[in-house]
Amino acid sequence: MSKHILLTGGTGLLGTKLTRLLLAKGYSVSHLSRTFNNNDSRVQTYLWDVHAGQIDEHAINGVDIIIHLAGAGVAEERWTDKRKKEIIESRTKSIGLIYKLLKRKEHTVTKIISASGSGYYGDRGDELLTETSAPGTDFLASVCLQWEHAVDAGESLGLQLLKFRTGVVLDAKGGALAKLAAPIKFGIGSPLGTGKQWVPWIHEEDVIDMYLYGIENEDLTGVYNMVAPNPVTNKQLTQAIAKELHRPLLLPKVPAFALQLLLGEMSTIVLGGTKVSAQKIEDAGFKFKYPTLTWALKEIYKK
């Protein structure tokens, strides 16, 4: 009998593709969402309002695994105090609301698979970071720490917990790659800051496949880095995109101070470097479709 998967953040870029794959594999899929904005009749949508602490208690009926992807985008708006609070609470209060429901109602949920971020490690220069490395001290590290801590509360409910510290997801249709590629397409691209900062990238198909791997391997629990096995620097990434798009890189590097003026504290997203190891997930048997940046970009831009 196929498992029933409940997704939070199921209508986002990643959630939409994961939903499609799960349905194709024969899984039952439902969404927890703020609005009825899903167009697939095979997917049941249940409403919740995290801010108001409201959730449709029917959402967990017959569910085996919950995948927690919901969270306000970290790079979409400037980091005001209000936005920072929203970024944190959209991740922590949401899983807390699910756990409250699981506590008070009979259910069949056995496992929580949650997103987290490679931002957990902070800006660490050339240090190769594994799942046992200490967390960073900046805002994004704090977000990931609080997010994972909120997910860990599921241990007291006897749930299996799996957390994926996700890197920069490369997808032609949106996210970081579209933002990086836009100026390059117009011939005004250049590396950011020193260009030496490490980018923990991963192809979006490998992201989807890793979530599926977490569903299909019940004993896969704990924390895993969701990054490709071959990290690159910002300069190498910029050059590889330019090469794939057949565009020159004529401009000098964008100076760090300009980015700090433009983005404020949010500039840490592009100026910070995180060199993250994929060894643990590979040792667990996961096979990457796109282990190298060249392969990944060729697939993305082949269309």
Short mmCIF file of C-alpha atoms in Angstrom, two decimals:
data_model
loop_
_atom_site.label_atom_id
_atom_site.label_comp_id
_atom_site.label_asym_id
_atom_site.label_seq_id
_atom_site.Cartn_x
_atom_site.Cartn_y
_atom_site.Cartn_z
CA MET A 1 0.00 0.00 0.00
CA SER A 2 1.42 3.41 -0.97
CA LYS A 3 2.35 5.91 1.70
CA HIS A 4 0.43 9.13 2.25
CA ILE A 5 2.71 12.20 2.29
CA LEU A 6 1.64 15.59 3.69
CA LEU A 7 3.68 18.59 2.49
CA THR A 8 3.96 22.05 3.96
CA GLY A 9 5.20 24.54 1.34
CA GLY A 10 3.85 22.16 -1.29
CA THR A 11 2.99 24.87 -3.82
CA GLY A 12 6.46 26.48 -3.85
CA LEU A 13 9.02 25.87 -6.60
CA LEU A 14 10.41 22.80 -4.84
CA GLY A 15 7.14 21.56 -3.35
CA THR A 16 5.41 21.58 -6.75
CA LYS A 17 8.11 19.40 -8.33
CA LEU A 18 8.27 17.05 -5.35
CA THR A 19 4.48 16.69 -5.43
CA ARG A 20 4.62 15.80 -9.13
CA LEU A 21 7.32 13.16 -8.56
CA LEU A 22 5.53 11.60 -5.59
CA LEU A 23 2.26 11.32 -7.53
CA ALA A 24 4.12 9.73 -10.45
CA LYS A 25 5.62 7.20 -8.01
CA GLY A 26 2.16 6.25 -6.75
CA TYR A 27 2.16 8.08 -3.41
CA SER A 28 -0.91 9.84 -2.02
CA VAL A 29 -0.10 13.54 -1.52
CA SER A 30 -1.83 16.31 0.37
CA HIS A 31 -0.82 19.89 1.18
CA LEU A 32 -1.04 22.16 4.20
CA SER A 33 -1.41 25.65 2.80
CA ARG A 34 -2.65 29.16 3.60
CA THR A 35 -4.95 29.14 0.54
CA PHE A 36 -6.54 26.74 -1.93
CA ASN A 37 -4.06 27.41 -4.73
CA ASN A 38 -3.28 23.91 -5.93
CA ASN A 39 -4.50 23.01 -9.43
CA ASP A 40 -4.07 19.22 -9.23
CA SER A 41 -7.31 17.42 -8.37
CA ARG A 42 -5.30 14.46 -7.03
CA VAL A 43 -3.93 16.62 -4.21
CA GLN A 44 -6.13 17.46 -1.22
CA THR A 45 -5.37 20.88 0.30
CA TYR A 46 -5.94 21.59 4.00
CA LEU A 47 -5.79 25.11 5.36
CA TRP A 48 -3.72 26.47 8.22
CA ASP A 49 -2.89 29.89 9.59
CA VAL A 50 0.39 29.65 11.47
CA HIS A 51 0.22 33.23 12.76
CA ALA A 52 -3.25 32.62 14.24
CA GLY A 53 -2.34 29.12 15.46
CA GLN A 54 -5.10 27.48 13.38
CA ILE A 55 -4.85 24.18 11.50
CA ASP A 56 -7.40 21.84 9.90
CA GLU A 57 -7.16 18.76 12.09
CA HIS A 58 -8.19 16.53 9.17
CA ALA A 59 -4.82 17.33 7.53
CA ILE A 60 -3.09 14.43 9.32
CA ASN A 61 -5.75 11.79 8.60
CA GLY A 62 -4.07 8.69 7.16
CA VAL A 63 -0.72 10.48 6.79
CA ASP A 64 2.51 8.44 7.12
CA ILE A 65 5.19 11.09 6.55
CA ILE A 66 5.17 14.88 6.84
CA ILE A 67 7.62 16.90 4.73
CA HIS A 68 8.17 20.37 6.16
CA LEU A 69 9.27 22.84 3.47
CA ALA A 70 7.31 25.92 4.57
CA GLY A 71 9.16 29.12 5.39
CA ALA A 72 9.31 32.77 4.34
CA GLY A 73 12.01 33.35 1.68
CA VAL A 74 15.29 34.56 3.16
CA ALA A 75 16.37 36.54 0.09
CA GLU A 76 13.09 38.10 -0.99
CA GLU A 77 12.96 41.17 1.27
CA ARG A 78 15.41 43.29 3.24
CA TRP A 79 16.06 41.97 6.75
CA THR A 80 14.13 44.35 8.96
CA ASP A 81 13.43 43.19 12.52
CA LYS A 82 9.88 42.37 11.42
CA ARG A 83 11.10 40.32 8.44
CA LYS A 84 13.64 38.44 10.56
CA LYS A 85 10.88 37.46 12.99
CA GLU A 86 8.74 36.27 10.08
CA ILE A 87 11.61 34.21 8.60
CA ILE A 88 12.13 32.41 11.92
CA GLU A 89 8.52 31.97 13.02
CA SER A 90 7.29 30.77 9.61
CA ARG A 91 9.61 27.79 10.14
CA THR A 92 9.45 27.16 13.88
CA LYS A 93 5.84 27.99 14.73
CA SER A 94 4.60 26.01 11.74
CA ILE A 95 6.19 22.72 12.82
CA GLY A 96 5.15 23.50 16.40
CA LEU A 97 1.54 23.79 15.25
CA ILE A 98 1.77 20.38 13.56
CA TYR A 99 3.23 18.81 16.72
CA LYS A 100 0.41 20.26 18.84
CA LEU A 101 -2.09 18.56 16.52
CA LEU A 102 -0.19 15.26 16.61
CA LYS A 103 -0.22 15.39 20.43
CA ARG A 104 -3.96 15.81 20.74
CA LYS A 105 -5.22 13.60 17.91
CA GLU A 106 -4.81 9.94 16.96
CA HIS A 107 -2.58 9.64 13.91
CA THR A 108 -0.42 7.31 11.80
CA VAL A 109 2.51 9.70 11.23
CA THR A 110 5.88 7.97 11.74
CA LYS A 111 8.41 10.39 10.25
CA ILE A 112 9.10 14.10 9.79
CA ILE A 113 11.41 15.14 6.96
CA SER A 114 12.36 18.80 7.29
CA ALA A 115 14.30 21.28 5.24
CA SER A 116 17.05 23.27 6.92
CA GLY A 117 19.87 25.26 5.34
CA SER A 118 23.61 25.10 4.79
CA GLY A 119 23.49 28.60 6.29
CA TYR A 120 23.61 26.65 9.57
CA TYR A 121 27.41 26.80 9.36
CA GLY A 122 27.81 30.53 8.76
CA ASP A 123 30.73 32.09 6.87
CA ARG A 124 33.63 29.67 7.43
CA GLY A 125 36.13 30.42 4.67
CA ASP A 126 37.89 27.32 3.29
CA GLU A 127 36.99 24.95 6.15
CA LEU A 128 35.26 21.77 4.87
CA LEU A 129 32.07 21.48 6.91
CA THR A 130 30.40 18.24 7.91
CA GLU A 131 27.18 17.56 9.80
CA THR A 132 29.13 17.54 13.08
CA SER A 133 30.70 20.98 12.50
CA ALA A 134 29.68 23.71 14.95
CA PRO A 135 26.98 26.19 13.87
CA GLY A 136 27.81 29.71 12.79
CA THR A 137 26.92 32.88 14.69
CA ASP A 138 25.17 35.05 12.08
CA PHE A 139 21.44 35.49 11.46
CA LEU A 140 21.04 32.65 8.94
CA ALA A 141 22.85 30.26 11.27
CA SER A 142 20.47 31.33 14.04
CA VAL A 143 17.47 30.67 11.75
CA CYS A 144 18.68 27.14 10.96
CA LEU A 145 19.49 26.39 14.59
CA GLN A 146 16.03 27.46 15.77
CA TRP A 147 14.39 25.63 12.85
CA GLU A 148 16.17 22.35 13.62
CA HIS A 149 15.55 22.74 17.35
CA ALA A 150 11.81 23.16 16.66
CA VAL A 151 11.83 20.00 14.50
CA ASP A 152 13.70 18.08 17.23
CA ALA A 153 10.68 18.49 19.53
CA GLY A 154 9.18 15.61 17.51
CA GLU A 155 11.49 13.18 19.33
CA SER A 156 9.25 13.36 22.38
CA LEU A 157 6.36 12.17 20.17
CA GLY A 158 8.33 9.09 19.11
CA LEU A 159 8.73 10.32 15.52
CA GLN A 160 11.67 9.59 13.23
CA LEU A 161 13.33 12.85 12.25
CA LEU A 162 15.33 13.63 9.12
CA LYS A 163 16.75 17.10 8.42
CA PHE A 164 18.35 18.23 5.16
CA ARG A 165 20.69 21.24 5.32
CA THR A 166 20.04 22.52 1.81
CA GLY A 167 22.55 24.52 -0.19
CA VAL A 168 21.97 26.85 -3.15
CA VAL A 169 19.44 25.04 -5.34
CA LEU A 170 20.14 25.47 -9.06
CA ASP A 171 16.94 25.68 -11.09
CA ALA A 172 16.50 27.64 -14.34
CA LYS A 173 12.95 28.70 -13.45
CA GLY A 174 13.69 30.62 -10.26
CA GLY A 175 15.71 30.93 -7.09
CA ALA A 176 19.37 31.86 -6.88
CA LEU A 177 20.46 30.77 -10.37
CA ALA A 178 17.96 33.01 -12.15
CA LYS A 179 19.19 35.99 -10.10
CA LEU A 180 22.87 35.16 -10.78
CA ALA A 181 22.31 34.53 -14.49
CA ALA A 182 20.23 37.66 -15.24
CA PRO A 183 23.13 40.18 -15.34
CA ILE A 184 25.36 37.64 -17.14
CA LYS A 185 22.76 37.29 -19.92
CA PHE A 186 22.95 41.06 -20.45
CA GLY A 187 26.74 41.03 -20.48
CA ILE A 188 27.09 42.79 -17.11
CA GLY A 189 27.80 39.81 -14.87
CA SER A 190 30.79 39.54 -12.57
CA PRO A 191 31.88 37.68 -9.43
CA LEU A 192 30.68 39.11 -6.10
CA GLY A 193 33.08 40.39 -3.43
CA THR A 194 36.40 38.55 -3.64
CA GLY A 195 34.75 35.75 -5.65
CA LYS A 196 36.65 33.29 -3.46
CA GLN A 197 33.70 32.49 -1.20
CA TRP A 198 32.44 28.89 -1.49
CA VAL A 199 28.96 28.18 -2.85
CA PRO A 200 27.33 24.94 -1.60
CA TRP A 201 25.23 24.31 -4.75
CA ILE A 202 22.93 21.41 -5.73
CA HIS A 203 20.83 20.66 -8.83
CA GLU A 204 17.09 20.77 -8.11
CA GLU A 205 16.58 17.20 -9.42
CA ASP A 206 19.04 15.92 -6.82
CA VAL A 207 17.11 17.84 -4.16
CA ILE A 208 13.83 16.16 -5.17
CA ASP A 209 15.52 12.76 -5.42
CA MET A 210 17.04 13.16 -1.95
CA TYR A 211 13.64 13.84 -0.41
CA LEU A 212 12.33 10.72 -2.16
CA TYR A 213 15.35 8.80 -0.81
CA GLY A 214 14.42 9.96 2.68
CA ILE A 215 10.87 8.68 2.20
CA GLU A 216 11.89 5.33 0.75
CA ASN A 217 14.63 4.64 3.32
CA GLU A 218 12.84 4.52 6.65
CA ASP A 219 16.04 4.20 8.66
CA LEU A 220 17.55 7.36 7.14
CA THR A 221 17.32 9.75 10.10
CA GLY A 222 19.35 12.57 11.62
CA VAL A 223 21.00 15.44 9.76
CA TYR A 224 22.39 15.37 6.21
CA ASN A 225 23.91 18.08 4.05
CA MET A 226 21.86 18.52 0.88
CA VAL A 227 24.67 19.74 -1.39
CA ALA A 228 26.49 18.41 -4.46
CA PRO A 229 29.82 16.64 -3.81
CA ASN A 230 31.87 19.25 -5.70
CA PRO A 231 31.54 22.75 -4.19
CA VAL A 232 32.73 25.74 -6.22
CA THR A 233 33.63 29.34 -5.49
CA ASN A 234 31.44 32.28 -6.46
CA LYS A 235 33.95 33.14 -9.21
CA GLN A 236 33.92 29.58 -10.59
CA LEU A 237 30.10 29.53 -10.53
CA THR A 238 29.87 32.90 -12.32
CA GLN A 239 32.39 31.82 -14.95
CA ALA A 240 30.61 28.48 -15.51
CA ILE A 241 27.24 30.20 -16.01
CA ALA A 242 28.81 32.70 -18.45
CA LYS A 243 30.45 29.86 -20.40
CA GLU A 244 27.18 27.92 -20.62
CA LEU A 245 25.30 31.03 -21.75
CA HIS A 246 28.11 32.02 -24.18
CA ARG A 247 28.45 35.44 -22.58
CA PRO A 248 31.62 37.36 -21.69
CA LEU A 249 32.50 38.52 -18.17
CA LEU A 250 33.87 41.99 -18.85
CA LEU A 251 33.26 43.83 -15.59
CA PRO A 252 35.46 43.80 -12.48
CA LYS A 253 34.21 42.03 -9.35
CA VAL A 254 31.32 43.71 -7.54
CA PRO A 255 33.00 45.16 -4.42
CA ALA A 256 31.83 43.86 -1.05
CA PHE A 257 31.10 47.36 0.31
CA ALA A 258 28.67 48.02 -2.58
CA LEU A 259 26.77 44.85 -1.80
CA GLN A 260 26.72 45.74 1.91
CA LEU A 261 25.31 49.17 1.09
CA LEU A 262 22.70 47.69 -1.24
CA LEU A 263 21.64 44.67 0.82
CA GLY A 264 22.63 45.50 4.38
CA GLU A 265 22.99 42.45 6.65
CA MET A 266 21.44 40.32 3.88
CA SER A 267 24.73 40.68 1.93
CA THR A 268 26.04 37.75 4.03
CA ILE A 269 24.02 35.48 1.71
CA VAL A 270 26.34 36.23 -1.22
CA LEU A 271 29.52 37.39 0.55
CA GLY A 272 29.71 34.53 3.06
CA GLY A 273 31.46 31.32 2.07
CA THR A 274 30.39 27.82 3.11
CA LYS A 275 32.30 24.78 1.84
CA VAL A 276 30.01 21.87 2.68
CA SER A 277 30.69 18.13 2.47
CA ALA A 278 28.23 15.68 0.82
CA GLN A 279 30.14 12.64 2.10
CA LYS A 280 27.59 11.52 4.70
CA ILE A 281 24.64 11.26 2.29
CA GLU A 282 26.85 9.52 -0.29
CA ASP A 283 27.97 7.05 2.38
CA ALA A 284 24.25 6.42 3.07
CA GLY A 285 23.90 5.22 -0.54
CA PHE A 286 22.50 8.29 -2.29
CA LYS A 287 23.69 8.69 -5.89
CA PHE A 288 23.83 12.20 -7.37
CA LYS A 289 22.56 12.70 -10.93
CA TYR A 290 24.56 15.93 -11.20
CA PRO A 291 27.73 15.70 -9.08
CA THR A 292 29.59 18.40 -11.04
CA LEU A 293 28.58 21.97 -11.84
CA THR A 294 29.31 21.54 -15.57
CA TRP A 295 26.84 18.65 -15.84
CA ALA A 296 24.24 20.49 -13.80
CA LEU A 297 24.37 23.70 -15.87
CA LYS A 298 24.41 21.80 -19.17
CA GLU A 299 21.18 20.05 -18.16
CA ILE A 300 19.54 23.26 -16.91
CA TYR A 301 20.40 25.31 -20.00
CA LYS A 302 20.02 22.60 -22.64
CA LYS A 303 16.47 23.87 -23.29
#
